XYZ file of C-alpha atoms in Angstrom:
407
model
C 57.884 -11.331 0.394
C 60.851 -9.708 -1.371
C 60.062 -7.425 -4.244
C 61.335 -8.056 -7.735
C 64.229 -5.689 -8.638
C 63.150 -2.907 -10.924
C 64.632 -2.430 -14.369
C 67.207 0.107 -13.171
C 68.596 -2.349 -10.626
C 68.720 -5.093 -13.223
C 70.420 -2.782 -15.694
C 73.119 -1.976 -13.115
C 73.775 -5.688 -12.620
C 73.927 -6.325 -16.337
C 76.180 -3.319 -16.989
C 78.566 -4.706 -14.376
C 78.594 -8.101 -16.068
C 79.227 -6.450 -19.445
C 82.068 -4.340 -18.018
C 83.916 -7.528 -17.060
C 84.214 -8.380 -20.761
C 84.938 -4.971 -22.270
C 88.681 -4.851 -21.390
C 89.247 -8.194 -23.108
C 87.296 -7.257 -26.212
C 88.723 -3.748 -26.533
C 92.086 -5.223 -27.498
C 90.429 -6.357 -30.716
C 88.295 -3.241 -31.080
C 85.397 -4.175 -28.754
C 81.999 -4.008 -30.428
C 82.083 -2.848 -34.051
C 81.460 0.895 -33.937
C 83.557 1.383 -30.799
C 80.722 1.453 -28.215
C 81.251 -0.474 -24.994
C 77.865 0.475 -23.463
C 75.249 -2.202 -23.128
C 72.439 -1.351 -25.527
C 68.928 -0.786 -24.204
C 67.365 -3.601 -26.245
C 70.035 -5.985 -24.935
C 69.438 -4.884 -21.338
C 65.691 -5.420 -21.755
C 66.259 -8.865 -23.233
C 68.643 -9.897 -20.449
C 66.109 -8.800 -17.839
C 63.390 -10.900 -19.490
C 65.659 -13.892 -20.062
C 67.178 -14.342 -16.609
C 63.972 -15.857 -15.246
C 64.077 -18.779 -17.715
C 67.672 -19.182 -18.933
C 70.810 -20.084 -17.003
C 73.695 -17.964 -18.377
C 75.972 -20.913 -17.672
C 74.196 -23.364 -19.949
C 76.412 -24.847 -22.660
C 74.045 -25.296 -25.603
C 70.565 -24.653 -26.972
C 67.789 -27.152 -26.193
C 66.573 -29.435 -28.964
C 62.865 -30.144 -28.935
C 62.058 -31.692 -32.292
C 65.177 -33.212 -33.821
C 63.209 -36.076 -35.377
C 60.658 -33.879 -37.165
C 62.771 -30.907 -38.215
C 63.254 -32.184 -41.782
C 59.501 -32.467 -42.286
C 59.003 -28.987 -40.838
C 61.648 -27.629 -43.188
C 60.309 -29.183 -46.385
C 56.799 -27.952 -45.552
C 57.979 -24.437 -44.605
C 57.106 -21.529 -46.921
C 60.821 -20.668 -46.783
C 61.923 -24.002 -48.218
C 61.690 -23.163 -51.913
C 63.060 -19.595 -51.874
C 65.945 -20.536 -49.570
C 66.733 -23.681 -51.559
C 66.886 -21.548 -54.685
C 69.554 -19.424 -52.985
C 71.343 -22.357 -51.352
C 74.366 -22.169 -53.640
C 74.862 -18.468 -52.959
C 74.306 -18.889 -49.213
C 76.879 -21.674 -49.033
C 79.370 -19.657 -51.041
C 79.015 -16.638 -48.752
C 79.277 -18.748 -45.608
C 82.265 -20.798 -46.729
C 84.221 -17.914 -48.287
C 83.759 -15.571 -45.299
C 84.001 -18.139 -42.499
C 80.365 -17.890 -41.391
C 77.577 -20.305 -40.545
C 74.248 -19.521 -42.198
C 71.009 -20.563 -40.496
C 67.292 -20.289 -41.214
C 64.666 -20.587 -38.469
C 60.902 -20.804 -38.399
C 58.694 -18.306 -36.578
C 59.309 -20.060 -33.235
C 63.095 -19.654 -33.390
C 63.776 -23.327 -34.162
C 66.604 -23.753 -36.669
C 65.449 -25.629 -39.769
C 68.500 -25.416 -42.041
C 72.177 -24.485 -41.845
C 75.202 -24.376 -44.097
C 78.853 -23.393 -43.801
C 82.361 -24.738 -43.868
C 83.131 -27.864 -41.801
C 85.178 -26.040 -39.149
C 82.543 -23.406 -38.403
C 79.722 -25.941 -38.511
C 81.488 -28.114 -35.953
C 81.863 -25.098 -33.668
C 78.228 -24.200 -34.153
C 77.045 -27.737 -33.453
C 78.764 -27.659 -30.046
C 76.145 -25.133 -28.913
C 73.323 -26.778 -30.955
C 73.346 -24.001 -33.529
C 72.024 -26.661 -35.879
C 68.685 -27.981 -37.180
C 66.363 -28.658 -34.275
C 68.046 -26.196 -31.904
C 65.742 -23.675 -30.186
C 67.016 -20.080 -30.173
C 63.997 -18.111 -28.991
C 64.504 -15.827 -26.002
C 62.839 -18.157 -23.508
C 65.096 -21.042 -24.543
C 68.455 -19.340 -25.167
C 68.190 -15.813 -23.801
C 69.574 -12.759 -25.563
C 70.865 -13.495 -29.058
C 70.382 -11.978 -32.484
C 67.803 -14.572 -33.557
C 65.603 -13.966 -30.529
C 65.853 -10.171 -30.865
C 64.945 -10.262 -34.557
C 61.946 -12.470 -33.834
C 60.762 -10.263 -30.977
C 61.246 -6.874 -32.646
C 60.609 -7.818 -36.273
C 63.744 -5.845 -37.204
C 67.323 -6.757 -38.209
C 69.558 -7.329 -35.208
C 73.149 -8.117 -34.335
C 74.539 -9.370 -31.027
C 78.252 -9.206 -30.324
C 80.219 -11.423 -27.949
C 79.319 -10.757 -24.283
C 76.033 -9.109 -25.281
C 74.805 -12.725 -25.432
C 73.242 -13.777 -22.155
C 74.720 -17.287 -22.348
C 78.460 -17.185 -21.745
C 79.094 -20.103 -24.118
C 78.209 -17.666 -26.931
C 80.623 -14.918 -25.919
C 83.011 -16.015 -28.642
C 80.418 -15.328 -31.359
C 78.903 -12.461 -33.307
C 75.565 -12.941 -35.082
C 73.764 -10.890 -37.745
C 70.057 -11.539 -38.341
C 67.082 -10.223 -40.218
C 63.485 -11.464 -39.959
C 61.731 -12.796 -43.053
C 58.185 -11.526 -43.554
C 55.568 -13.506 -45.418
C 53.194 -12.090 -47.968
C 50.780 -11.117 -45.183
C 53.493 -9.180 -43.320
C 53.831 -11.779 -40.578
C 57.343 -12.848 -39.477
C 57.764 -16.449 -40.658
C 61.421 -16.958 -39.813
C 64.884 -15.458 -39.514
C 68.011 -15.580 -41.656
C 71.244 -15.543 -39.643
C 74.945 -15.170 -40.419
C 77.170 -16.078 -37.459
C 80.900 -16.288 -36.911
C 83.531 -15.843 -34.205
C 83.654 -12.298 -32.828
C 87.158 -11.651 -34.177
C 85.804 -12.143 -37.724
C 83.046 -9.548 -37.421
C 82.595 -7.655 -40.673
C 80.914 -4.289 -41.346
C 79.209 -5.634 -44.469
C 77.668 -8.681 -42.809
C 74.439 -6.945 -41.805
C 73.888 -5.410 -45.225
C 74.492 -8.857 -46.755
C 71.823 -10.381 -44.513
C 69.363 -7.611 -45.378
C 69.958 -8.108 -49.113
C 69.502 -11.875 -48.886
C 66.277 -11.491 -46.902
C 64.956 -8.994 -49.452
C 65.599 -11.572 -52.174
C 63.827 -14.298 -50.200
C 60.840 -12.047 -49.516
C 60.650 -11.078 -53.187
C 60.550 -14.743 -54.137
C 57.799 -15.355 -51.599
C 55.769 -12.502 -53.073
C 56.190 -13.426 -56.732
C 56.208 -17.202 -56.405
C 53.572 -18.775 -58.620
C 51.839 -22.031 -57.911
C 54.235 -24.866 -57.340
C 54.718 -27.434 -60.088
C 53.042 -30.783 -59.540
C 54.522 -32.645 -56.598
C 56.745 -35.582 -57.454
C 56.319 -39.001 -55.896
C 59.376 -41.255 -55.918
C 58.932 -44.973 -55.302
C 62.291 -46.676 -54.867
C 61.714 -49.508 -52.376
C 61.220 -52.818 -54.157
C 60.326 -51.016 -57.400
C 61.413 -47.967 -59.386
C 58.972 -45.272 -60.428
C 58.646 -41.504 -60.485
C 55.260 -39.863 -60.958
C 54.129 -36.264 -61.256
C 50.489 -35.739 -60.281
C 49.931 -39.472 -60.778
C 51.461 -39.598 -64.258
C 54.740 -41.491 -64.810
C 57.853 -39.362 -65.364
C 60.330 -41.375 -67.449
C 63.887 -41.233 -66.094
C 66.970 -43.197 -66.995
C 68.382 -45.506 -64.274
C 71.269 -43.148 -63.471
C 68.928 -40.185 -63.124
C 66.709 -42.248 -60.834
C 69.747 -42.995 -58.673
C 70.608 -39.299 -58.466
C 67.050 -38.352 -57.551
C 66.936 -41.042 -54.855
C 70.195 -39.875 -53.287
C 69.050 -36.249 -53.274
C 65.697 -37.224 -51.738
C 67.417 -39.186 -48.956
C 69.957 -36.459 -48.204
C 68.150 -33.082 -48.323
C 71.353 -31.320 -47.273
C 72.699 -32.119 -50.720
C 76.025 -33.221 -52.150
C 79.205 -31.614 -53.311
C 79.952 -32.591 -56.938
C 82.839 -34.804 -55.816
C 80.785 -36.665 -53.231
C 77.807 -37.227 -55.540
C 80.088 -38.476 -58.295
C 81.678 -40.973 -55.878
C 78.246 -42.103 -54.682
C 77.216 -42.839 -58.263
C 80.363 -44.261 -59.836
C 82.769 -45.154 -57.038
C 86.233 -45.740 -58.517
C 84.986 -46.230 -62.071
C 86.664 -43.939 -64.621
C 83.802 -41.677 -65.675
C 84.408 -38.327 -67.363
C 83.280 -35.104 -65.781
C 81.187 -34.292 -68.851
C 79.260 -37.568 -68.529
C 78.521 -36.890 -64.873
C 77.427 -33.292 -65.533
C 75.250 -34.415 -68.445
C 73.291 -36.753 -66.156
C 72.718 -33.897 -63.694
C 71.617 -31.575 -66.495
C 69.158 -34.110 -67.916
C 67.610 -34.674 -64.491
C 67.464 -30.935 -63.775
C 65.503 -30.385 -67.009
C 63.145 -33.260 -66.196
C 62.492 -31.690 -62.783
C 61.910 -28.193 -64.208
C 65.187 -26.909 -62.792
C 64.627 -28.139 -59.223
C 68.298 -28.996 -58.518
C 70.589 -26.287 -57.165
C 73.940 -25.681 -58.927
C 77.418 -26.099 -57.412
C 76.140 -27.935 -54.333
C 73.557 -30.368 -55.663
C 70.301 -30.412 -53.676
C 66.590 -30.546 -54.447
C 64.868 -27.169 -54.457
C 61.320 -28.550 -54.718
C 59.601 -31.088 -52.459
C 59.750 -34.733 -53.542
C 57.862 -37.332 -51.546
C 59.792 -40.588 -51.317
C 58.835 -43.939 -49.802
C 62.370 -44.517 -48.473
C 62.357 -41.118 -46.735
C 58.912 -41.965 -45.322
C 60.339 -45.153 -43.802
C 63.255 -43.310 -42.213
C 60.972 -40.636 -40.795
C 58.643 -43.267 -39.323
C 61.553 -45.111 -37.702
C 62.849 -41.849 -36.190
C 59.420 -41.330 -34.629
C 59.244 -44.920 -33.333
C 56.372 -45.731 -35.700
C 57.200 -49.294 -36.789
C 53.692 -49.793 -38.220
C 54.133 -47.030 -40.794
C 57.728 -48.030 -41.520
C 56.680 -51.580 -42.407
C 53.708 -50.327 -44.413
C 56.009 -48.122 -46.531
C 58.874 -50.608 -46.790
C 58.245 -52.310 -50.125
C 61.606 -54.036 -50.405
C 65.287 -53.232 -51.084
C 66.213 -49.745 -52.284
C 66.515 -49.629 -56.108
C 67.221 -53.381 -56.187
C 68.945 -53.293 -59.604
C 71.317 -50.435 -58.788
C 75.030 -51.021 -58.175
C 75.861 -47.393 -57.374
C 77.948 -47.317 -54.151
C 75.789 -44.619 -52.561
C 72.585 -46.554 -53.283
C 74.087 -49.796 -51.970
C 75.075 -48.033 -48.753
C 71.589 -46.588 -48.260
C 70.032 -49.966 -49.172
C 71.952 -51.631 -46.346
C 71.163 -48.849 -43.884
C 67.447 -49.106 -44.585
C 67.371 -52.906 -44.408
C 69.266 -52.959 -41.108
C 67.155 -50.163 -39.601
C 63.830 -51.830 -40.467
C 65.010 -55.276 -39.321
C 66.301 -53.939 -35.994
C 63.001 -52.127 -35.400
C 61.150 -55.406 -35.997
C 63.404 -57.357 -33.610
C 62.990 -54.653 -30.955
C 59.200 -54.679 -31.274
C 57.010 -56.617 -28.843
C 54.201 -56.943 -31.365
C 54.182 -60.257 -33.277
C 52.448 -58.747 -36.314
C 55.579 -56.727 -37.032
C 57.726 -59.868 -37.246
C 55.065 -61.642 -39.289
C 54.749 -58.794 -41.752
C 58.507 -58.402 -42.159
C 58.867 -62.187 -42.437
C 56.848 -62.110 -45.666
C 59.683 -60.156 -47.291
C 62.492 -62.009 -45.530
C 61.648 -65.722 -45.927
C 65.216 -66.839 -45.124
C 65.649 -64.742 -41.964
C 65.385 -67.416 -39.258
C 65.971 -64.923 -36.444
C 62.900 -62.904 -37.423
C 60.708 -66.048 -37.555
C 62.029 -67.186 -34.150
C 61.205 -63.729 -32.785
C 57.659 -64.043 -34.104
C 57.229 -67.439 -32.402
C 58.450 -66.039 -29.074
C 55.859 -63.285 -29.226
C 52.893 -65.394 -30.350
C 50.813 -67.068 -27.675
C 50.562 -70.863 -27.590
C 46.993 -70.803 -28.914
C 47.585 -68.145 -31.584
C 46.811 -69.704 -34.951
C 49.463 -67.492 -36.564
C 52.156 -69.652 -34.958
C 51.740 -72.077 -37.841
C 52.786 -69.374 -40.309
C 55.893 -68.442 -38.337
C 56.790 -72.102 -37.691
C 56.476 -72.966 -41.369
C 58.708 -70.055 -42.376
C 61.298 -70.969 -39.764
C 61.380 -74.608 -40.914
C 61.911 -73.536 -44.525
C 64.614 -71.035 -43.575
C 66.546 -73.612 -41.506
C 66.208 -76.247 -44.240
C 67.782 -73.926 -46.799
């Protein structure tokens, strides 16, 4: 049986691979600081990674795309990062970076940045749900920061995966109040945009996040938003009175946790109607006060968890749980609203639930949905196809179908 190469042999192989890239990078200054030698921590990481990661792979694996939003909103990093979301977006967009936050496993939970850089990042699954731990994606700044518990940067061909050789990444781990690493904050960009202040910026942002974790007091009472078939907001079981426009804003923010630019939110609320900027901003301000400040400035997003029946339905459908989706689906989204963004989401939800029912092989799903859709002949026909000839529930489906066809 052949023996495994020792670390010196592996280092020689890795140094050779690195040397292939140095001449190309030296034209632009090679690694910041002028060193072309492969660092010891990078060599060690490459040696560990080669047994599980193909350097020729083109993107990070995604293991939990359907549950990443739930993991993010329940993460201890959610509130402190959301409170800094405006600043993080500004830094990323102004400097041409992508900002990412992971959990302790190296799974990305949240990102922001300009559209061009985000598209580039998404090509390698540097996006929510992507796994960037060492076993999944080899040597990169995220995996080094998680493993060592210290800030780390990885430049171009220091990455094990060649698809990342056009990138430079700056990371720092975030420690919880007990000292345990609970995630990583990352700033990434193309290697030709590397900046000497990027690492100090990451360190400063992480210090702010950790300070907020340490000093954070008990969270305010959790909000519950009911917007399917009825309209109600409650805090700890007590109604929270909101005007219809504020309810629309809250619903949109709950359904799109990534938030809205001011222009996009205004269009979602008013469409082409001539509404002054001061009127729009006043509605945001009133809602922010009602929510104890839990809406970020500049880029509007919720900074505190809000449970929402419509979001529950979407999450259940993503997980293939039609039972829960139908249980939560109380009817059309904000049925009295004429806001374009609400109307669009109303249609999306109705179509998604209906298609799940028609794809189901369980007759109770069609029967339950048929209660809320008395004129949908296709749903009643689907129920009859699924019900056995001796099933007494056929009479219910047949009666509904007859009434739907008569009308």
